[in-house]
Short mmCIF file of N, CA and C in Angstrom, two decimals:
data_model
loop_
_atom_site.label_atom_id
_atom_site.label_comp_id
_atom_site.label_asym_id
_atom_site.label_seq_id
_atom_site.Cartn_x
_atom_site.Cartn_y
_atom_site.Cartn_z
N UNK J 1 23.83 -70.48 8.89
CA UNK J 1 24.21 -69.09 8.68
C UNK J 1 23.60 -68.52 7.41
N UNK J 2 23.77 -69.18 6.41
CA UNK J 2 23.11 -68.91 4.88
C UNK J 2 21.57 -68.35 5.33
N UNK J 3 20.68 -69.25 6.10
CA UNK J 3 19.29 -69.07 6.48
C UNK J 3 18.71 -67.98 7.43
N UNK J 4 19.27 -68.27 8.54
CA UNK J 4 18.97 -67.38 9.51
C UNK J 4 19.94 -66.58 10.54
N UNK J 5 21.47 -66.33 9.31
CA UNK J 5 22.21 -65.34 9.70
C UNK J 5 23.01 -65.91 11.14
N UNK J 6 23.85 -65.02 11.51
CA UNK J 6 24.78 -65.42 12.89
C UNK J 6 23.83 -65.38 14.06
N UNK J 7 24.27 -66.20 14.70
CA UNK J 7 23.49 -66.29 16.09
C UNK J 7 24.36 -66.52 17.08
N UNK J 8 23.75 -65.95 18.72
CA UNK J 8 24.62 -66.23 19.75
C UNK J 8 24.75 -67.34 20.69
N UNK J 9 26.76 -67.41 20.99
CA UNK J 9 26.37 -68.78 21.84
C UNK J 9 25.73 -68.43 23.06
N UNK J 10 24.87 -69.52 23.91
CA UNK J 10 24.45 -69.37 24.90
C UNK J 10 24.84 -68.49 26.10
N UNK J 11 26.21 -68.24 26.30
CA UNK J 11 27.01 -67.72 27.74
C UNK J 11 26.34 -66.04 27.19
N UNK J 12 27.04 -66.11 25.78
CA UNK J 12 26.57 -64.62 25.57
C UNK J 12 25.16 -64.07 25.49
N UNK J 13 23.99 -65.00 25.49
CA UNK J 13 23.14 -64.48 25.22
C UNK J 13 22.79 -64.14 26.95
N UNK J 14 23.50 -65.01 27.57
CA UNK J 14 23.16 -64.98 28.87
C UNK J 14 23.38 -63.37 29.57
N UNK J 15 24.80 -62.95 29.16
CA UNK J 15 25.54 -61.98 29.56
C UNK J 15 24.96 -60.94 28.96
N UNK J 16 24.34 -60.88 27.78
CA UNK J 16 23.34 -59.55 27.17
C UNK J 16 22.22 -59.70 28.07
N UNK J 17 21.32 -60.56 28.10
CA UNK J 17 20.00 -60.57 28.80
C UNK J 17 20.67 -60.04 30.47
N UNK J 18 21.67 -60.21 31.35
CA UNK J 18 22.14 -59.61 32.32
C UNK J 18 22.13 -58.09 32.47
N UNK J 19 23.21 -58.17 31.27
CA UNK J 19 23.23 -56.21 31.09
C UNK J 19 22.02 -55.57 30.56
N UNK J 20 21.12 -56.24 30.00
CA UNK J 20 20.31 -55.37 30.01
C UNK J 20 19.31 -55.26 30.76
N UNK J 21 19.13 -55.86 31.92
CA UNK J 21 18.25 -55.38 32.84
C UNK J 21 18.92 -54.37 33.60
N UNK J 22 20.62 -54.00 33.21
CA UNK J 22 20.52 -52.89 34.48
C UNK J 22 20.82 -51.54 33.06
N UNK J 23 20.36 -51.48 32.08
CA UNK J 23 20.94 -51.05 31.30
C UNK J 23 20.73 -48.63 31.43
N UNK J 24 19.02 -49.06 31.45
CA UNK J 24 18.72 -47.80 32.11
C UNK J 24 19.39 -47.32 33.05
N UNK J 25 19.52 -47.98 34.28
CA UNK J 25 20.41 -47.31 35.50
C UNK J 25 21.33 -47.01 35.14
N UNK J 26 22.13 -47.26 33.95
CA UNK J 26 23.86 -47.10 33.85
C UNK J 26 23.48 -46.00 33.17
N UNK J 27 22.38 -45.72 32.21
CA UNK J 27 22.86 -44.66 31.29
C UNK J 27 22.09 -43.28 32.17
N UNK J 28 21.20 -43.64 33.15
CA UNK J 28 20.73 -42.73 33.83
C UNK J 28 22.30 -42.10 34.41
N UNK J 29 22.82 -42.84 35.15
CA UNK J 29 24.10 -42.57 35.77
C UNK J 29 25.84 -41.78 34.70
N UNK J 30 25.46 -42.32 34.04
CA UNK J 30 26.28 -41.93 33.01
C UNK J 30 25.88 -40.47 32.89
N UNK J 31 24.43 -40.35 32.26
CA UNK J 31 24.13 -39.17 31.98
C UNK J 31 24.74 -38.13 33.32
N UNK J 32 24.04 -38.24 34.29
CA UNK J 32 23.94 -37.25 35.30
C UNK J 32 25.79 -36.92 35.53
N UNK J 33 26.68 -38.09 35.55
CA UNK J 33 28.02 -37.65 35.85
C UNK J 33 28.35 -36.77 34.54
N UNK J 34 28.08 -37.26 33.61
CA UNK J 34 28.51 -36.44 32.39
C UNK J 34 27.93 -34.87 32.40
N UNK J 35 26.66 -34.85 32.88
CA UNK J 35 26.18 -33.13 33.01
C UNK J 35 27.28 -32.55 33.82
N UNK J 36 27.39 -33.02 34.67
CA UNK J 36 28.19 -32.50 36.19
C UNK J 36 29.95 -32.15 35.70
N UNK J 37 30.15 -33.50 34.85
CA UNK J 37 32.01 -33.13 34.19
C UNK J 37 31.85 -31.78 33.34
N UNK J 38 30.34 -32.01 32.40
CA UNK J 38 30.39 -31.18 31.04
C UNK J 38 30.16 -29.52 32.01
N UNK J 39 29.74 -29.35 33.09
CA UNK J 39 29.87 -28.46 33.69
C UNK J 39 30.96 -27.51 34.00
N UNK J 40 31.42 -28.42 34.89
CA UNK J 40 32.58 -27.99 35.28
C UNK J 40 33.64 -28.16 34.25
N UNK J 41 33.83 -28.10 33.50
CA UNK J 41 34.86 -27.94 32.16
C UNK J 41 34.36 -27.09 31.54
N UNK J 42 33.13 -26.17 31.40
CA UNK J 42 32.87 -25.56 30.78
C UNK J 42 33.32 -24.64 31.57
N UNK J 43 33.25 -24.34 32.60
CA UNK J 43 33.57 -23.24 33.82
C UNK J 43 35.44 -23.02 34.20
N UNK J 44 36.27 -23.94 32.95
CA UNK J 44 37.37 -24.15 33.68
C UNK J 44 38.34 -23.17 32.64
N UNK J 45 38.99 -22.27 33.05
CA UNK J 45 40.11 -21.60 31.87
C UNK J 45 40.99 -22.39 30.89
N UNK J 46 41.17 -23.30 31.07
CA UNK J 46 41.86 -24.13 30.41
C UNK J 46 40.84 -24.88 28.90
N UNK J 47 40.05 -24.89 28.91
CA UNK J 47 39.04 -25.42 27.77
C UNK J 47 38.23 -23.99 27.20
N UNK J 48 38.41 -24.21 26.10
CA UNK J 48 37.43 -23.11 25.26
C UNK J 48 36.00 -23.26 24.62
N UNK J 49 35.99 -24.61 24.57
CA UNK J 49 34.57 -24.99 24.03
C UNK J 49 33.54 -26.06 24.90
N UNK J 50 32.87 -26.83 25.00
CA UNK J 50 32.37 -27.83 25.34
C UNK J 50 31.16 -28.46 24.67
N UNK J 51 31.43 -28.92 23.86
CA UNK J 51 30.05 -29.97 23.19
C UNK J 51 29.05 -30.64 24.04
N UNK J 52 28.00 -30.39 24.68
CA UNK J 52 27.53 -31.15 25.12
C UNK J 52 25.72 -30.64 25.28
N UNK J 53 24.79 -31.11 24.95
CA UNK J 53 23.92 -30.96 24.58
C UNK J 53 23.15 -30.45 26.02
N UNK J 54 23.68 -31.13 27.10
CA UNK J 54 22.68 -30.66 28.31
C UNK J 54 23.58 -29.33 28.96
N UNK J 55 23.72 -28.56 28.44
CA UNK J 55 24.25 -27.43 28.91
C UNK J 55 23.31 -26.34 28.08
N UNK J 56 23.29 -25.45 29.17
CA UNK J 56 22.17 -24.65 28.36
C UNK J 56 22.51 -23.48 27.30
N UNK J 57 23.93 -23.55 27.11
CA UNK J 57 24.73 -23.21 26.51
C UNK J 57 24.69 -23.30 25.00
N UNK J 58 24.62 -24.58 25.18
CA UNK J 58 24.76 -25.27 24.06
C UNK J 58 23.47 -24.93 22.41
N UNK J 59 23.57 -24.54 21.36
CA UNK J 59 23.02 -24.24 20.56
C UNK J 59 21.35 -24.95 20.32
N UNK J 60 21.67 -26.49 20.84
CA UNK J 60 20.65 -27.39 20.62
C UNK J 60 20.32 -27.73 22.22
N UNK J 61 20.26 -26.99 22.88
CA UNK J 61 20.65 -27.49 24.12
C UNK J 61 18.34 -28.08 24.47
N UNK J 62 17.42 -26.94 23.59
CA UNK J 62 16.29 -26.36 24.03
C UNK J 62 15.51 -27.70 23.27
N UNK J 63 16.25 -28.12 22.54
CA UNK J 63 15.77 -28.98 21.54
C UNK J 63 16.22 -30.67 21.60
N UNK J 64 17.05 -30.33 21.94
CA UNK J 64 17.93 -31.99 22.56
C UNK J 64 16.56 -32.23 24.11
N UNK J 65 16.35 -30.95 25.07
CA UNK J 65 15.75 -31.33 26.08
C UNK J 65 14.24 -31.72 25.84
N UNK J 66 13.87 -31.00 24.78
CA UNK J 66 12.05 -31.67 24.53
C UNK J 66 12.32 -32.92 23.71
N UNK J 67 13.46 -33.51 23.16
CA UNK J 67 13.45 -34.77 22.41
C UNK J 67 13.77 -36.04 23.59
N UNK J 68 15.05 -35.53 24.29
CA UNK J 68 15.51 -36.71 24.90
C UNK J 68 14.91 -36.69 26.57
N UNK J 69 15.25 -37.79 27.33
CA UNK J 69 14.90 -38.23 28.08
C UNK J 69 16.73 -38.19 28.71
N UNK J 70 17.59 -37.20 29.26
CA UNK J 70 18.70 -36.93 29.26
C UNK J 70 19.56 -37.07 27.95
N UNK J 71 20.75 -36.34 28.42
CA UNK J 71 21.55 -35.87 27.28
C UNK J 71 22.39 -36.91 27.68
N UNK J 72 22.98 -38.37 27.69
CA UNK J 72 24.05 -39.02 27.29
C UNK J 72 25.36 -38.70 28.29
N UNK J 73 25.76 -39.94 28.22
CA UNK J 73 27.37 -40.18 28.78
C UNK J 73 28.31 -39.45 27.51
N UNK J 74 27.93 -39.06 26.21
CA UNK J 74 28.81 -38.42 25.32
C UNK J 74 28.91 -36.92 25.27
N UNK J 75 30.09 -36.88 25.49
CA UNK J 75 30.55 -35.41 25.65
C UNK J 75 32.12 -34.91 24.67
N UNK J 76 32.33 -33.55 24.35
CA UNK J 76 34.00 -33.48 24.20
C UNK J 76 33.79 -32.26 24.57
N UNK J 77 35.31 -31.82 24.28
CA UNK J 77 35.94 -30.29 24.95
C UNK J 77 37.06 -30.13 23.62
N UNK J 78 37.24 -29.07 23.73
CA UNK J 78 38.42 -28.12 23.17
C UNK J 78 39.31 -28.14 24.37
N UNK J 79 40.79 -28.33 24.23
CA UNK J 79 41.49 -28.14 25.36
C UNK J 79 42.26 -26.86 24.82
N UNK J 80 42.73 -26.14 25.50
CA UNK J 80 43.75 -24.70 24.66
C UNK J 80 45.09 -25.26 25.25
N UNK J 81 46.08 -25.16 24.84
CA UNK J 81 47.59 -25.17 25.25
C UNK J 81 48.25 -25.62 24.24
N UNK J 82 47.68 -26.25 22.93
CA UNK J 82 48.78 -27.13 22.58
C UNK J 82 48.81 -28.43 22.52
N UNK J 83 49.64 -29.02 21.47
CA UNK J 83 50.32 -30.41 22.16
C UNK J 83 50.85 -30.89 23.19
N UNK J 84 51.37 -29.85 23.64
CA UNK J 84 52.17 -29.90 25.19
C UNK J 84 50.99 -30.20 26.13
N UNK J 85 49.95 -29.18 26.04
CA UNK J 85 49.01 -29.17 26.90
C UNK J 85 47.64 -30.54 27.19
N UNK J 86 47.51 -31.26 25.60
CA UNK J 86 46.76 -31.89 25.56
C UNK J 86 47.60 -33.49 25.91
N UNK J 87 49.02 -33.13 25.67
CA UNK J 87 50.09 -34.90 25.97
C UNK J 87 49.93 -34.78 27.48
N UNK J 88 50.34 -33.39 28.20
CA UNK J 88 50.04 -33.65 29.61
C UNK J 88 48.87 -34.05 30.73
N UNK J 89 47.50 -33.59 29.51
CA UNK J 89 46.14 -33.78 30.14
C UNK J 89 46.53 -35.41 29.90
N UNK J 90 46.65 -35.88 28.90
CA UNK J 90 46.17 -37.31 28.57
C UNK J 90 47.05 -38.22 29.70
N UNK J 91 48.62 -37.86 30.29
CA UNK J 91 49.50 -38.21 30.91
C UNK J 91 48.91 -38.09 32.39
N UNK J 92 48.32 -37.45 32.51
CA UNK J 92 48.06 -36.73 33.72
C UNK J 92 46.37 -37.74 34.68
N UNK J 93 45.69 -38.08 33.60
CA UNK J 93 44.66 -38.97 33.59
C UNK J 93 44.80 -40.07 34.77
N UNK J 94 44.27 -40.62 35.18
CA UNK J 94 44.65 -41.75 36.44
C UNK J 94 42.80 -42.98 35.74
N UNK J 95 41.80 -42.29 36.38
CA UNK J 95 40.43 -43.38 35.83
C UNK J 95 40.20 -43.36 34.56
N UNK J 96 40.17 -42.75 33.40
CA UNK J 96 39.26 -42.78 32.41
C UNK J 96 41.16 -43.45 31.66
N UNK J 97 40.22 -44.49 30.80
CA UNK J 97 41.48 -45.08 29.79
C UNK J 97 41.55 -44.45 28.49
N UNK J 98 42.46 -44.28 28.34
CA UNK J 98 42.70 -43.44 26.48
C UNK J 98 42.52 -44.55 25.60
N UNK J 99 41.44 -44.12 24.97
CA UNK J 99 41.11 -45.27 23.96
C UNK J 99 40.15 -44.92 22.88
N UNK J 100 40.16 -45.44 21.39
CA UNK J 100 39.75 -45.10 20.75
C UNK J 100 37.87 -46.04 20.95
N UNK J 101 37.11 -45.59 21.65
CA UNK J 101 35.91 -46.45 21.70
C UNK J 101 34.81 -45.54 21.97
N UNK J 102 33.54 -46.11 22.03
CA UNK J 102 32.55 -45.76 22.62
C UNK J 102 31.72 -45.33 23.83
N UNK J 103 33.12 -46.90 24.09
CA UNK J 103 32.94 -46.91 25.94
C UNK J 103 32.24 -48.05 26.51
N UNK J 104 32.35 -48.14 27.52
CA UNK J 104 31.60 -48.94 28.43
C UNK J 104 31.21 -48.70 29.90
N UNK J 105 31.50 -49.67 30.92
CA UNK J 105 31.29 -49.36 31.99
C UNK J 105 32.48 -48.16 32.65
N UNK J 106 33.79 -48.14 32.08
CA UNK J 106 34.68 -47.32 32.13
C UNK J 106 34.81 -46.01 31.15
N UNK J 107 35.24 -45.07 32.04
CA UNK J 107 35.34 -43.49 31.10
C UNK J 107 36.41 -43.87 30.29
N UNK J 108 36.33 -43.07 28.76
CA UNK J 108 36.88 -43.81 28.08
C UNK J 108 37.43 -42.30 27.92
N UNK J 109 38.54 -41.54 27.51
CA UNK J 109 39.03 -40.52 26.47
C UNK J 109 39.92 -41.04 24.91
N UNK J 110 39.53 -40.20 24.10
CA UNK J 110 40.12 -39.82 22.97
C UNK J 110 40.16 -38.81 22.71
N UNK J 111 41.48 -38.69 21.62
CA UNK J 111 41.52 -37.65 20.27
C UNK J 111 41.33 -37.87 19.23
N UNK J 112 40.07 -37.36 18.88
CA UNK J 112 39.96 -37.86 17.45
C UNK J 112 41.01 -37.19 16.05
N UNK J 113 41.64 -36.20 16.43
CA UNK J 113 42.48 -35.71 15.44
C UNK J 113 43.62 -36.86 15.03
N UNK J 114 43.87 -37.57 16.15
CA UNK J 114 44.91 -38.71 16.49
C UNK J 114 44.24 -40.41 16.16
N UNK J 115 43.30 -40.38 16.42
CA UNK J 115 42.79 -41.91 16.30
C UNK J 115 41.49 -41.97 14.67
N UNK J 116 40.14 -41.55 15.20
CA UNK J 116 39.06 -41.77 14.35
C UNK J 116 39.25 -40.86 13.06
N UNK J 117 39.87 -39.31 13.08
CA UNK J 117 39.90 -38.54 11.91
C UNK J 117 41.24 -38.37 11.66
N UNK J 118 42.35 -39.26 11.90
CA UNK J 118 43.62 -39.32 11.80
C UNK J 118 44.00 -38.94 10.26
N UNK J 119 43.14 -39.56 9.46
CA UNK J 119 42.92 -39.18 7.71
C UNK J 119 42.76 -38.63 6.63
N UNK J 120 42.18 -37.63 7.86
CA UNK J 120 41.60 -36.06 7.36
C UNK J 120 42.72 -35.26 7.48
N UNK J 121 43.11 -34.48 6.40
CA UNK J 121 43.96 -33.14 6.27
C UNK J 121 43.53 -32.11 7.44
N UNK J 122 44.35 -31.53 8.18
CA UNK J 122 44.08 -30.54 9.53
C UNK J 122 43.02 -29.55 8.89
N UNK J 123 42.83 -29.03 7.82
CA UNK J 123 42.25 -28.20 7.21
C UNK J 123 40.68 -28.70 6.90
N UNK J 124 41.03 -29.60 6.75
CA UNK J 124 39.11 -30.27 6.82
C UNK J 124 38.53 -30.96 8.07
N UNK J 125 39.08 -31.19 9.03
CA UNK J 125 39.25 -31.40 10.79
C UNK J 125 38.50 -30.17 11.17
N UNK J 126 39.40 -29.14 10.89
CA UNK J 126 39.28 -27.73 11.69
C UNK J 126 37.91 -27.43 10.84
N UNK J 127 37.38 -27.41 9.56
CA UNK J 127 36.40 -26.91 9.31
C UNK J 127 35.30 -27.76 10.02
N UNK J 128 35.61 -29.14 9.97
CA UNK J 128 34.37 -29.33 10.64
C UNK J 128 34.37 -30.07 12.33
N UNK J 129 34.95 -29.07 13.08
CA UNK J 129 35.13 -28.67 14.41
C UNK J 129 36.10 -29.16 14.99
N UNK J 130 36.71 -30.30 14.09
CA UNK J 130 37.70 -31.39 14.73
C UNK J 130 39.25 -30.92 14.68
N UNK J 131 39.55 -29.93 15.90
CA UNK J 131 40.69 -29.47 16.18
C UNK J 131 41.55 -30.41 16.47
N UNK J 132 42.67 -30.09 16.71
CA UNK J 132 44.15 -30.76 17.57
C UNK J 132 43.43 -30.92 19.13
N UNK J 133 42.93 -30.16 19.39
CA UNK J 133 42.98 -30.04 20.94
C UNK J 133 41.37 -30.52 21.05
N UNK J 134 41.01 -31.24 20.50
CA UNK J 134 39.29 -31.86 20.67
C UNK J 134 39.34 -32.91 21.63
N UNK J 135 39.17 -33.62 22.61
CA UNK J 135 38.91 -34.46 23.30
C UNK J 135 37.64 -34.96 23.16
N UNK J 136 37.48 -36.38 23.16
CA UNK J 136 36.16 -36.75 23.15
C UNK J 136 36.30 -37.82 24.68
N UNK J 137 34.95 -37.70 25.33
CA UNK J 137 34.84 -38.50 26.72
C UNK J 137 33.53 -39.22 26.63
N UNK J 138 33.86 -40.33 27.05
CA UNK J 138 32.79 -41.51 26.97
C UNK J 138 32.55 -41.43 28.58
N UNK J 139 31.58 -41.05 29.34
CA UNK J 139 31.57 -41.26 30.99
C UNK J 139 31.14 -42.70 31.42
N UNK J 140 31.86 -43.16 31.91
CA UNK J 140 31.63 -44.49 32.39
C UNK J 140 31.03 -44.33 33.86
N UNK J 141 30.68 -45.44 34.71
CA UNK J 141 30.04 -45.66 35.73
C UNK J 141 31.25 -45.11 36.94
N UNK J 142 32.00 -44.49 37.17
CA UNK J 142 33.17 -44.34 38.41
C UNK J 142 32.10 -42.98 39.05
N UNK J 143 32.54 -43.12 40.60
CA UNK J 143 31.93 -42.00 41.33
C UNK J 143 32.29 -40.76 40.86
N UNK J 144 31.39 -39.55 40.59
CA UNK J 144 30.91 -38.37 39.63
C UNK J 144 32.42 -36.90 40.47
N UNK J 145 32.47 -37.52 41.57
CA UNK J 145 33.18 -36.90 42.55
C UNK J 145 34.86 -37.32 42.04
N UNK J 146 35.02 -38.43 41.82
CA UNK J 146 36.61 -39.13 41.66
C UNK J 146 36.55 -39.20 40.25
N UNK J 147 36.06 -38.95 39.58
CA UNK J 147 36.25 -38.67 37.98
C UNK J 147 36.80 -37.05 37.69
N UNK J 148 35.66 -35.95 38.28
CA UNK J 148 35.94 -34.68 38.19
C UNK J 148 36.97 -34.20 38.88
N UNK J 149 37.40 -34.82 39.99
CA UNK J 149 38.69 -34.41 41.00
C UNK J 149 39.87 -35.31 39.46
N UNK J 150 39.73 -35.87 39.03
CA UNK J 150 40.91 -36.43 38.19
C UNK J 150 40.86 -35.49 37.06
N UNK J 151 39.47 -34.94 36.70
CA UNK J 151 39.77 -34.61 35.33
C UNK J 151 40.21 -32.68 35.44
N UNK J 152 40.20 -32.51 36.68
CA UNK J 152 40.36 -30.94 37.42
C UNK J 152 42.16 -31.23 37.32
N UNK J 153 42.38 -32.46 38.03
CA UNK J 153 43.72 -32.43 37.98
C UNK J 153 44.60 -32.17 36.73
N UNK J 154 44.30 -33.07 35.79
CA UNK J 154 44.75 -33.14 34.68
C UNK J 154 44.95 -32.10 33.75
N UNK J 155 43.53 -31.41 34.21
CA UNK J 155 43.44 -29.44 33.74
C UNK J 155 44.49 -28.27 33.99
N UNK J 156 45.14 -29.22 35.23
CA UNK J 156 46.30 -28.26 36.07
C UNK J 156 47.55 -28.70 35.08
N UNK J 157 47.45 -29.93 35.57
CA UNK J 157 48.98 -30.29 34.43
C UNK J 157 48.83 -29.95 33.33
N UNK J 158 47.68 -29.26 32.41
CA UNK J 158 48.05 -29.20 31.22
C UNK J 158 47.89 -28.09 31.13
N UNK J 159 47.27 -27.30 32.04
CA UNK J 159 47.78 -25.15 32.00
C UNK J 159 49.24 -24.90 32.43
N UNK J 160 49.70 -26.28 33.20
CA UNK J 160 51.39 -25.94 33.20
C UNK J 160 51.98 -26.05 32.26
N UNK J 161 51.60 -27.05 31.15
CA UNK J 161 52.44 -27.44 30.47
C UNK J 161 52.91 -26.54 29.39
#
């Protein structure tokens, strides 16, 4: 370790060299469901904002597209309602797991007001974009169709709430 640092045991090196031969396809896939969610949430009354670079919307949207080769499984939203509104979206959820991560093969949600910027005074959050009602979504590999029918749902329970 002193010499040439940590190294991996065999199973794992096995299980990286696996995932990464399919590694492109996932993020190809990722990407494209994530355009399609970041869409339709942008189009939905219940959300006021949407972060997401492949929307043409988006400030960097002209500039993200001559750099990247797709815009990413990373996305968030502004939800409007409230606490009420954002406990019922998160309640309301069925595929994507609430979790403070990056993600993986599964859609992941967070709040970062609640988990990663929990630390920050609301007043320095809000200046630098990180509301109460911020959601952040990691799109994982689930069909693009049974993700958005869940995350439409969840939109309902939380304009009731």
């Amino acid at each position: 370790l002193n010499h040439l640092g940590g190294s991996l045991d065999p199973h794992t090196c096995f299980l990286l060299q696996r995932g990464l031969k399919t590694l492109a396809v996932r993020i190809r896939r990722q990407g494209a469901t994530a355009q399609t969610l970041a869409e339709m949430l942008d189009n939905h009354p219940a959300v006021s904002r949407v972060n997401y670079p492949g929307l043409t919307s988006h400030p960097h949207h002209e500039r993200a597209r001559a750099l990247f080769d797709g815009f990413s499984g990373m996305l968030s939203f502004d939800l409007t309602g409230g606490t009420a509104a954002i406990d019922a979206f998160l309640a309301s959820l069925t595929l994507p797991a609430v979790a403070p991560s990056l993600g993986a093969v599964e859609s992941l949600v967070t709040l970062p007001a609640r988990t990663s910027h929990i630390g920050l005074p609301a007043a320095e959050r809000a200046r630098i974009g990180i509301g109460d009602g911020l959601v952040r979504v990691s799109v994982g590999l689930e069909g693009s169709d049974d993700l958005i029918a869940d995350f439409r749902h969840a939109l309902e329970a939380a304009a009731a709430a």
